Amino acid sequence: MKTRPASPEDLPFVYECLCELEEIALDFGAFKSIFEANLANTNVHYVIIELDNQSVGFASCHVQGLLHHAGLVGEIQEMYVLPNYRSQGVGEVLIRYFMDLARRENWVHLEVTSNRRRTRTHTFYERMGFVQTSLKFVWRREV
């Protein structure tokens, strides 16, 4: 397995992954604009994992300085592994990639939020050493 930073050429793969993750067809134009802007942002890390030269997973981590932690915090925003490659260590490699980056760059925390219904994913994060410390509340603007 090989990890590498995402590039503009990865847009179709990442778009497909995140539409699957969210179970909706995301607005491609808006998605593309955000993807391109974030590729240029040094506080956003987009990572592709490959197996036999085929992209099989994607993860993103956004880093920011937070007052209430008095330091840098990385938050894994998205992570998706193609169904045929799950339970084969792909997700673990992605998480360890960000854990190593957190150590090198002296982040105070590495955080992840996961939808309440993804209980298998919660077990995975706990196995990787994450501890549930918070609840997330979301306000959605009416469209």
CSV table of N, CA and C in Angstrom, one decimal:
chain,number,residue,atom,x,y,z
A,1,MET,N,0.8,-1.2,0.0
A,1,MET,CA,0.0,0.0,0.0
A,1,MET,C,0.9,1.2,0.0
A,2,LYS,N,0.5,2.2,-0.8
A,2,LYS,CA,1.2,3.5,-0.9
A,2,LYS,C,0.3,4.6,-0.6
A,3,THR,N,0.7,5.6,0.2
A,3,THR,CA,0.0,6.8,0.4
A,3,THR,C,0.7,7.9,-0.3
A,4,ARG,N,-0.1,8.9,-0.8
A,4,ARG,CA,0.5,10.0,-1.5
A,4,ARG,C,-0.5,11.2,-1.4
A,5,PRO,N,0.0,12.4,-1.4
A,5,PRO,CA,-0.9,13.5,-1.4
A,5,PRO,C,-1.8,13.5,-2.7
A,6,ALA,N,-3.0,13.9,-2.5
A,6,ALA,CA,-3.9,14.0,-3.7
A,6,ALA,C,-3.4,15.1,-4.6
A,7,SER,N,-3.8,14.9,-5.9
A,7,SER,CA,-3.5,15.9,-6.9
A,7,SER,C,-4.7,16.2,-7.7
A,8,PRO,N,-4.7,17.3,-8.5
A,8,PRO,CA,-5.9,17.6,-9.3
A,8,PRO,C,-6.5,16.5,-10.1
A,9,GLU,N,-5.6,15.6,-10.6
A,9,GLU,CA,-6.1,14.4,-11.3
A,9,GLU,C,-6.9,13.5,-10.5
A,10,ASP,N,-6.9,13.6,-9.2
A,10,ASP,CA,-7.7,12.7,-8.3
A,10,ASP,C,-9.1,13.1,-8.2
A,11,LEU,N,-9.5,14.3,-8.7
A,11,LEU,CA,-10.8,14.8,-8.5
A,11,LEU,C,-11.9,13.8,-8.8
A,12,PRO,N,-11.9,13.1,-9.9
A,12,PRO,CA,-13.1,12.2,-10.2
A,12,PRO,C,-13.1,11.1,-9.1
A,13,PHE,N,-12.0,10.6,-8.7
A,13,PHE,CA,-12.0,9.5,-7.7
A,13,PHE,C,-12.5,10.0,-6.4
A,14,VAL,N,-12.0,11.2,-5.9
A,14,VAL,CA,-12.4,11.7,-4.6
A,14,VAL,C,-13.9,12.1,-4.7
A,15,TYR,N,-14.3,12.6,-5.8
A,15,TYR,CA,-15.8,13.0,-5.9
A,15,TYR,C,-16.6,11.7,-5.8
A,16,GLU,N,-16.3,10.7,-6.4
A,16,GLU,CA,-17.0,9.4,-6.4
A,16,GLU,C,-17.0,8.9,-4.9
A,17,CYS,N,-15.9,8.9,-4.3
A,17,CYS,CA,-15.8,8.4,-2.9
A,17,CYS,C,-16.7,9.2,-2.0
A,18,LEU,N,-16.7,10.5,-2.1
A,18,LEU,CA,-17.5,11.3,-1.1
A,18,LEU,C,-19.0,11.3,-1.4
A,19,CYS,N,-19.3,11.1,-2.7
A,19,CYS,CA,-20.8,10.9,-3.0
A,19,CYS,C,-21.2,9.6,-2.4
A,20,GLU,N,-20.4,8.6,-2.4
A,20,GLU,CA,-20.7,7.3,-1.8
A,20,GLU,C,-20.8,7.5,-0.3
A,21,LEU,N,-19.8,8.2,0.3
A,21,LEU,CA,-19.8,8.4,1.8
A,21,LEU,C,-21.1,9.1,2.2
A,22,GLU,N,-21.5,10.1,1.5
A,22,GLU,CA,-22.6,11.0,1.9
A,22,GLU,C,-23.9,10.4,1.4
A,23,GLU,N,-23.9,9.4,0.5
A,23,GLU,CA,-25.0,8.8,-0.1
A,23,GLU,C,-25.9,9.8,-0.8
A,24,ILE,N,-25.3,10.8,-1.5
A,24,ILE,CA,-26.0,11.7,-2.3
A,24,ILE,C,-25.0,12.2,-3.5
A,25,ALA,N,-25.6,12.7,-4.5
A,25,ALA,CA,-24.8,13.3,-5.6
A,25,ALA,C,-24.5,14.7,-5.2
A,26,LEU,N,-23.3,15.0,-4.8
A,26,LEU,CA,-22.9,16.3,-4.4
A,26,LEU,C,-22.8,17.2,-5.7
A,27,ASP,N,-23.0,18.5,-5.5
A,27,ASP,CA,-22.9,19.5,-6.6
A,27,ASP,C,-21.4,19.5,-7.1
A,28,PHE,N,-21.2,19.0,-8.3
A,28,PHE,CA,-19.8,18.8,-8.8
A,28,PHE,C,-19.1,20.1,-8.9
A,29,GLY,N,-19.7,21.2,-9.4
A,29,GLY,CA,-19.1,22.5,-9.6
A,29,GLY,C,-18.6,23.0,-8.2
A,30,ALA,N,-19.4,23.0,-7.2
A,30,ALA,CA,-19.0,23.4,-5.9
A,30,ALA,C,-17.9,22.5,-5.3
A,31,PHE,N,-18.1,21.2,-5.5
A,31,PHE,CA,-17.1,20.3,-5.0
A,31,PHE,C,-15.7,20.5,-5.7
A,32,LYS,N,-15.7,20.7,-7.0
A,32,LYS,CA,-14.4,21.0,-7.7
A,32,LYS,C,-13.7,22.2,-7.2
A,33,SER,N,-14.5,23.3,-7.0
A,33,SER,CA,-13.9,24.6,-6.5
A,33,SER,C,-13.3,24.4,-5.1
A,34,ILE,N,-14.0,23.7,-4.2
A,34,ILE,CA,-13.5,23.5,-2.9
A,34,ILE,C,-12.3,22.6,-2.9
A,35,PHE,N,-12.3,21.5,-3.7
A,35,PHE,CA,-11.2,20.6,-3.9
A,35,PHE,C,-10.0,21.3,-4.3
A,36,GLU,N,-10.1,22.1,-5.4
A,36,GLU,CA,-8.9,22.8,-5.9
A,36,GLU,C,-8.4,23.9,-4.9
A,37,ALA,N,-9.3,24.6,-4.2
A,37,ALA,CA,-8.8,25.6,-3.2
A,37,ALA,C,-8.1,24.8,-2.1
A,38,ASN,N,-8.6,23.7,-1.6
A,38,ASN,CA,-8.0,23.0,-0.5
A,38,ASN,C,-6.7,22.3,-0.9
A,39,LEU,N,-6.5,21.9,-2.1
A,39,LEU,CA,-5.3,21.4,-2.5
A,39,LEU,C,-4.1,22.4,-2.4
A,40,ALA,N,-4.5,23.7,-2.5
A,40,ALA,CA,-3.5,24.8,-2.4
A,40,ALA,C,-3.3,25.3,-1.0
A,41,ASN,N,-4.2,24.8,-0.1
A,41,ASN,CA,-4.1,25.2,1.3
A,41,ASN,C,-3.2,24.3,2.1
A,42,THR,N,-2.2,24.8,2.7
A,42,THR,CA,-1.2,24.0,3.4
A,42,THR,C,-1.8,23.5,4.7
A,43,ASN,N,-2.9,24.0,5.2
A,43,ASN,CA,-3.5,23.5,6.4
A,43,ASN,C,-4.6,22.4,6.1
A,44,VAL,N,-4.7,22.0,4.9
A,44,VAL,CA,-5.6,20.9,4.5
A,44,VAL,C,-4.7,19.8,3.8
A,45,HIS,N,-4.9,18.6,4.3
A,45,HIS,CA,-4.1,17.4,3.8
A,45,HIS,C,-5.1,16.4,3.2
A,46,TYR,N,-4.9,16.2,1.9
A,46,TYR,CA,-5.7,15.3,1.1
A,46,TYR,C,-4.8,14.1,0.8
A,47,VAL,N,-5.2,12.9,1.2
A,47,VAL,CA,-4.3,11.7,1.0
A,47,VAL,C,-5.1,10.7,0.2
A,48,ILE,N,-4.4,10.1,-0.8
A,48,ILE,CA,-4.9,9.0,-1.6
A,48,ILE,C,-4.1,7.7,-1.1
A,49,ILE,N,-4.7,6.6,-1.0
A,49,ILE,CA,-4.0,5.4,-0.8
A,49,ILE,C,-4.2,4.5,-2.0
A,50,GLU,N,-3.1,3.9,-2.5
A,50,GLU,CA,-3.1,3.1,-3.7
A,50,GLU,C,-2.7,1.6,-3.3
A,51,LEU,N,-3.2,0.7,-4.1
A,51,LEU,CA,-2.9,-0.7,-4.0
A,51,LEU,C,-2.7,-1.2,-5.4
A,52,ASP,N,-1.5,-1.7,-5.8
A,52,ASP,CA,-1.3,-2.1,-7.2
A,52,ASP,C,-1.6,-1.0,-8.2
A,53,ASN,N,-1.1,0.2,-7.8
A,53,ASN,CA,-1.3,1.4,-8.7
A,53,ASN,C,-2.8,1.8,-8.9
A,54,GLN,N,-3.7,1.3,-8.1
A,54,GLN,CA,-5.1,1.7,-8.2
A,54,GLN,C,-5.5,2.5,-6.9
A,55,SER,N,-6.2,3.6,-7.0
A,55,SER,CA,-6.7,4.3,-5.9
A,55,SER,C,-7.8,3.5,-5.2
A,56,VAL,N,-7.6,3.3,-3.9
A,56,VAL,CA,-8.6,2.5,-3.2
A,56,VAL,C,-9.2,3.2,-1.9
A,57,GLY,N,-8.6,4.4,-1.6
A,57,GLY,CA,-9.1,5.1,-0.5
A,57,GLY,C,-8.7,6.6,-0.5
A,58,PHE,N,-9.4,7.4,0.3
A,58,PHE,CA,-9.1,8.8,0.4
A,58,PHE,C,-9.4,9.3,1.8
A,59,ALA,N,-8.6,10.2,2.3
A,59,ALA,CA,-8.9,10.8,3.6
A,59,ALA,C,-8.4,12.3,3.5
A,60,SER,N,-9.1,13.1,4.3
A,60,SER,CA,-8.7,14.5,4.4
A,60,SER,C,-8.6,14.9,5.9
A,61,CYS,N,-7.7,15.8,6.2
A,61,CYS,CA,-7.5,16.3,7.5
A,61,CYS,C,-7.2,17.8,7.4
A,62,HIS,N,-8.0,18.6,8.2
A,62,HIS,CA,-7.9,20.0,8.2
A,62,HIS,C,-7.2,20.4,9.6
A,63,VAL,N,-6.2,21.3,9.5
A,63,VAL,CA,-5.5,21.6,10.7
A,63,VAL,C,-5.7,23.1,11.0
A,64,GLN,N,-6.0,23.4,12.3
A,64,GLN,CA,-6.1,24.8,12.7
A,64,GLN,C,-5.7,25.0,14.1
A,65,GLY,N,-5.2,26.2,14.4
A,65,GLY,CA,-4.9,26.5,15.8
A,65,GLY,C,-6.1,26.8,16.5
A,66,LEU,N,-6.4,26.2,17.7
A,66,LEU,CA,-7.6,26.4,18.5
A,66,LEU,C,-7.2,26.9,19.8
A,67,LEU,N,-7.9,28.0,20.2
A,67,LEU,CA,-7.6,28.6,21.5
A,67,LEU,C,-7.9,27.6,22.7
A,68,HIS,N,-9.0,26.9,22.6
A,68,HIS,CA,-9.3,26.0,23.7
A,68,HIS,C,-8.4,24.8,23.9
A,69,HIS,N,-7.5,24.6,22.9
A,69,HIS,CA,-6.5,23.6,23.0
A,69,HIS,C,-5.1,24.2,23.1
A,70,ALA,N,-5.0,25.5,22.9
A,70,ALA,CA,-3.7,26.2,22.9
A,70,ALA,C,-2.7,25.6,22.0
A,71,GLY,N,-3.2,25.2,20.8
A,71,GLY,CA,-2.3,24.5,19.9
A,71,GLY,C,-3.0,24.1,18.6
A,72,LEU,N,-2.2,23.4,17.8
A,72,LEU,CA,-2.8,22.9,16.5
A,72,LEU,C,-3.6,21.6,16.7
A,73,VAL,N,-4.7,21.6,16.1
A,73,VAL,CA,-5.6,20.4,16.1
A,73,VAL,C,-5.9,20.0,14.7
A,74,GLY,N,-5.6,18.7,14.4
A,74,GLY,CA,-6.0,18.1,13.1
A,74,GLY,C,-7.3,17.4,13.2
A,75,GLU,N,-8.2,17.7,12.3
A,75,GLU,CA,-9.5,17.0,12.3
A,75,GLU,C,-9.7,16.3,11.0
A,76,ILE,N,-9.8,15.0,11.1
A,76,ILE,CA,-10.1,14.2,9.9
A,76,ILE,C,-11.6,14.5,9.5
A,77,GLN,N,-11.7,15.0,8.3
A,77,GLN,CA,-13.1,15.5,7.9
A,77,GLN,C,-13.7,14.4,7.0
A,78,GLU,N,-13.0,13.7,6.2
A,78,GLU,CA,-13.5,12.7,5.3
A,78,GLU,C,-12.6,11.5,5.3
A,79,MET,N,-13.1,10.3,5.2
A,79,MET,CA,-12.3,9.1,5.0
A,79,MET,C,-13.2,8.1,4.3
A,80,TYR,N,-12.7,7.5,3.2
A,80,TYR,CA,-13.5,6.6,2.5
A,80,TYR,C,-12.6,5.5,1.9
A,81,VAL,N,-12.9,4.3,2.1
A,81,VAL,CA,-12.2,3.2,1.5
A,81,VAL,C,-13.2,2.4,0.6
A,82,LEU,N,-12.8,2.1,-0.6
A,82,LEU,CA,-13.7,1.3,-1.5
A,82,LEU,C,-14.1,0.1,-0.8
A,83,PRO,N,-15.4,-0.3,-1.0
A,83,PRO,CA,-16.0,-1.5,-0.3
A,83,PRO,C,-15.1,-2.8,-0.4
A,84,ASN,N,-14.6,-3.0,-1.6
A,84,ASN,CA,-13.8,-4.3,-1.8
A,84,ASN,C,-12.5,-4.3,-1.1
A,85,TYR,N,-12.1,-3.1,-0.5
A,85,TYR,CA,-10.8,-3.1,0.2
A,85,TYR,C,-10.9,-2.8,1.7
A,86,ARG,N,-12.1,-2.8,2.2
A,86,ARG,CA,-12.3,-2.6,3.6
A,86,ARG,C,-11.9,-3.9,4.4
A,87,SER,N,-11.5,-3.7,5.6
A,87,SER,CA,-11.1,-4.7,6.5
A,87,SER,C,-9.8,-5.4,6.0
A,88,GLN,N,-9.0,-4.6,5.3
A,88,GLN,CA,-7.7,-5.1,4.8
A,88,GLN,C,-6.5,-4.2,5.2
A,89,GLY,N,-6.8,-3.3,6.2
A,89,GLY,CA,-5.8,-2.5,6.7
A,89,GLY,C,-5.6,-1.1,6.0
A,90,VAL,N,-6.4,-0.8,5.0
A,90,VAL,CA,-6.3,0.4,4.3
A,90,VAL,C,-6.7,1.6,5.2
A,91,GLY,N,-7.8,1.5,5.9
A,91,GLY,CA,-8.1,2.6,6.8
A,91,GLY,C,-7.1,2.8,7.9
A,92,GLU,N,-6.5,1.8,8.4
A,92,GLU,CA,-5.5,1.9,9.4
A,92,GLU,C,-4.2,2.6,8.9
A,93,VAL,N,-3.9,2.3,7.6
A,93,VAL,CA,-2.7,3.1,7.0
A,93,VAL,C,-3.0,4.6,6.9
A,94,LEU,N,-4.3,4.9,6.5
A,94,LEU,CA,-4.7,6.3,6.4
A,94,LEU,C,-4.6,7.0,7.8
A,95,ILE,N,-5.2,6.4,8.8
A,95,ILE,CA,-5.1,6.9,10.1
A,95,ILE,C,-3.7,7.1,10.6
A,96,ARG,N,-2.9,6.1,10.5
A,96,ARG,CA,-1.5,6.2,10.9
A,96,ARG,C,-0.7,7.3,10.2
A,97,TYR,N,-1.1,7.5,8.9
A,97,TYR,CA,-0.5,8.6,8.1
A,97,TYR,C,-0.7,9.9,8.9
A,98,PHE,N,-1.9,10.2,9.3
A,98,PHE,CA,-2.2,11.4,10.0
A,98,PHE,C,-1.7,11.4,11.4
A,99,MET,N,-1.6,10.3,12.1
A,99,MET,CA,-1.0,10.2,13.4
A,99,MET,C,0.5,10.6,13.3
A,100,ASP,N,1.2,10.1,12.3
A,100,ASP,CA,2.6,10.4,12.1
A,100,ASP,C,2.8,11.9,11.8
A,101,LEU,N,1.9,12.4,11.0
A,101,LEU,CA,2.0,13.8,10.7
A,101,LEU,C,1.7,14.7,11.9
A,102,ALA,N,0.8,14.3,12.8
A,102,ALA,CA,0.5,15.0,14.0
A,102,ALA,C,1.7,15.0,14.9
A,103,ARG,N,2.4,13.9,15.0
A,103,ARG,CA,3.6,13.8,15.8
A,103,ARG,C,4.7,14.7,15.3
A,104,ARG,N,4.9,14.7,14.0
A,104,ARG,CA,6.0,15.5,13.3
A,104,ARG,C,5.7,17.0,13.4
A,105,GLU,N,4.4,17.4,13.3
A,105,GLU,CA,4.1,18.8,13.3
A,105,GLU,C,3.6,19.3,14.7
A,106,ASN,N,3.7,18.4,15.7
A,106,ASN,CA,3.3,18.8,17.1
A,106,ASN,C,1.9,19.3,17.3
A,107,TRP,N,1.0,18.6,16.6
A,107,TRP,CA,-0.4,18.9,16.9
A,107,TRP,C,-0.8,18.4,18.3
A,108,VAL,N,-1.6,19.2,18.9
A,108,VAL,CA,-2.1,18.8,20.3
A,108,VAL,C,-3.0,17.6,20.2
A,109,HIS,N,-3.9,17.6,19.2
A,109,HIS,CA,-4.9,16.5,19.1
A,109,HIS,C,-5.1,16.2,17.6
A,110,LEU,N,-5.5,14.9,17.4
A,110,LEU,CA,-6.1,14.5,16.1
A,110,LEU,C,-7.5,14.1,16.4
A,111,GLU,N,-8.5,14.7,15.7
A,111,GLU,CA,-9.9,14.4,16.0
A,111,GLU,C,-10.6,13.8,14.8
A,112,VAL,N,-11.7,13.1,15.0
A,112,VAL,CA,-12.5,12.6,13.9
A,112,VAL,C,-13.9,12.6,14.4
A,113,THR,N,-14.8,13.0,13.5
A,113,THR,CA,-16.3,12.9,13.7
A,113,THR,C,-16.8,11.9,12.8
A,114,SER,N,-17.8,11.1,13.3
A,114,SER,CA,-18.3,10.0,12.5
A,114,SER,C,-19.9,10.0,12.7
A,115,ASN,N,-20.6,9.8,11.7
A,115,ASN,CA,-22.0,9.7,11.8
A,115,ASN,C,-22.4,8.7,12.8
A,116,ARG,N,-23.4,9.0,13.6
A,116,ARG,CA,-23.9,8.1,14.7
A,116,ARG,C,-24.2,6.7,14.2
A,117,ARG,N,-24.7,6.6,13.0
A,117,ARG,CA,-25.2,5.3,12.5
A,117,ARG,C,-24.0,4.4,12.0
A,118,ARG,N,-22.8,4.9,11.9
A,118,ARG,CA,-21.7,4.1,11.4
A,118,ARG,C,-21.0,3.4,12.6
A,119,THR,N,-21.6,2.5,13.3
A,119,THR,CA,-21.1,1.9,14.5
A,119,THR,C,-19.9,1.1,14.2
A,120,ARG,N,-19.8,0.4,13.1
A,120,ARG,CA,-18.5,-0.3,12.8
A,120,ARG,C,-17.3,0.6,12.7
A,121,THR,N,-17.6,1.8,12.1
A,121,THR,CA,-16.5,2.8,12.0
A,121,THR,C,-16.1,3.3,13.4
A,122,HIS,N,-17.1,3.4,14.3
A,122,HIS,CA,-16.7,3.9,15.6
A,122,HIS,C,-15.8,2.9,16.3
A,123,THR,N,-16.1,1.6,16.1
A,123,THR,CA,-15.3,0.5,16.7
A,123,THR,C,-13.9,0.6,16.1
A,124,PHE,N,-13.8,0.9,14.8
A,124,PHE,CA,-12.5,1.0,14.2
A,124,PHE,C,-11.7,2.1,14.8
A,125,TYR,N,-12.3,3.3,15.0
A,125,TYR,CA,-11.6,4.5,15.5
A,125,TYR,C,-11.1,4.2,17.0
A,126,GLU,N,-12.0,3.5,17.7
A,126,GLU,CA,-11.6,3.1,19.1
A,126,GLU,C,-10.4,2.2,19.1
A,127,ARG,N,-10.4,1.3,18.2
A,127,ARG,CA,-9.3,0.3,18.1
A,127,ARG,C,-8.0,1.1,17.7
A,128,MET,N,-8.1,2.2,17.0
A,128,MET,CA,-7.0,3.0,16.6
A,128,MET,C,-6.5,3.9,17.7
A,129,GLY,N,-7.2,3.9,18.8
A,129,GLY,CA,-6.8,4.7,20.0
A,129,GLY,C,-7.6,6.0,20.2
A,130,PHE,N,-8.6,6.2,19.4
A,130,PHE,CA,-9.4,7.4,19.6
A,130,PHE,C,-10.4,7.1,20.7
A,131,VAL,N,-10.7,8.2,21.5
A,131,VAL,CA,-11.7,8.1,22.6
A,131,VAL,C,-12.8,9.1,22.3
A,132,GLN,N,-14.0,8.6,22.5
A,132,GLN,CA,-15.2,9.6,22.4
A,132,GLN,C,-15.2,10.6,23.5
A,133,THR,N,-15.1,11.8,23.2
A,133,THR,CA,-15.1,12.9,24.2
A,133,THR,C,-16.2,13.9,24.1
A,134,SER,N,-16.8,13.9,23.0
A,134,SER,CA,-17.8,15.0,22.7
A,134,SER,C,-19.0,14.5,21.9
A,135,LEU,N,-20.0,15.3,21.9
A,135,LEU,CA,-21.1,15.2,21.0
A,135,LEU,C,-21.1,16.3,20.0
A,136,LYS,N,-21.5,16.1,18.8
A,136,LYS,CA,-21.5,17.1,17.7
A,136,LYS,C,-22.9,17.5,17.5
A,137,PHE,N,-23.2,18.8,17.4
A,137,PHE,CA,-24.5,19.4,17.1
A,137,PHE,C,-24.4,20.2,15.8
A,138,VAL,N,-25.3,20.0,15.0
A,138,VAL,CA,-25.3,20.6,13.6
A,138,VAL,C,-26.6,21.4,13.4
A,139,TRP,N,-26.4,22.7,13.0
A,139,TRP,CA,-27.6,23.5,12.5
A,139,TRP,C,-27.5,23.5,11.0
A,140,ARG,N,-28.6,23.2,10.3
A,140,ARG,CA,-28.6,23.2,8.9
A,140,ARG,C,-29.5,24.4,8.4
A,141,ARG,N,-28.9,25.2,7.5
A,141,ARG,CA,-29.6,26.3,6.9
A,141,ARG,C,-30.7,25.7,6.0
A,142,GLU,N,-31.9,26.3,6.1
A,142,GLU,CA,-33.0,25.9,5.2
A,142,GLU,C,-32.7,26.4,3.8
A,143,VAL,N,-32.9,25.5,2.8
A,143,VAL,CA,-32.6,25.8,1.4
A,143,VAL,C,-33.9,26.1,0.7
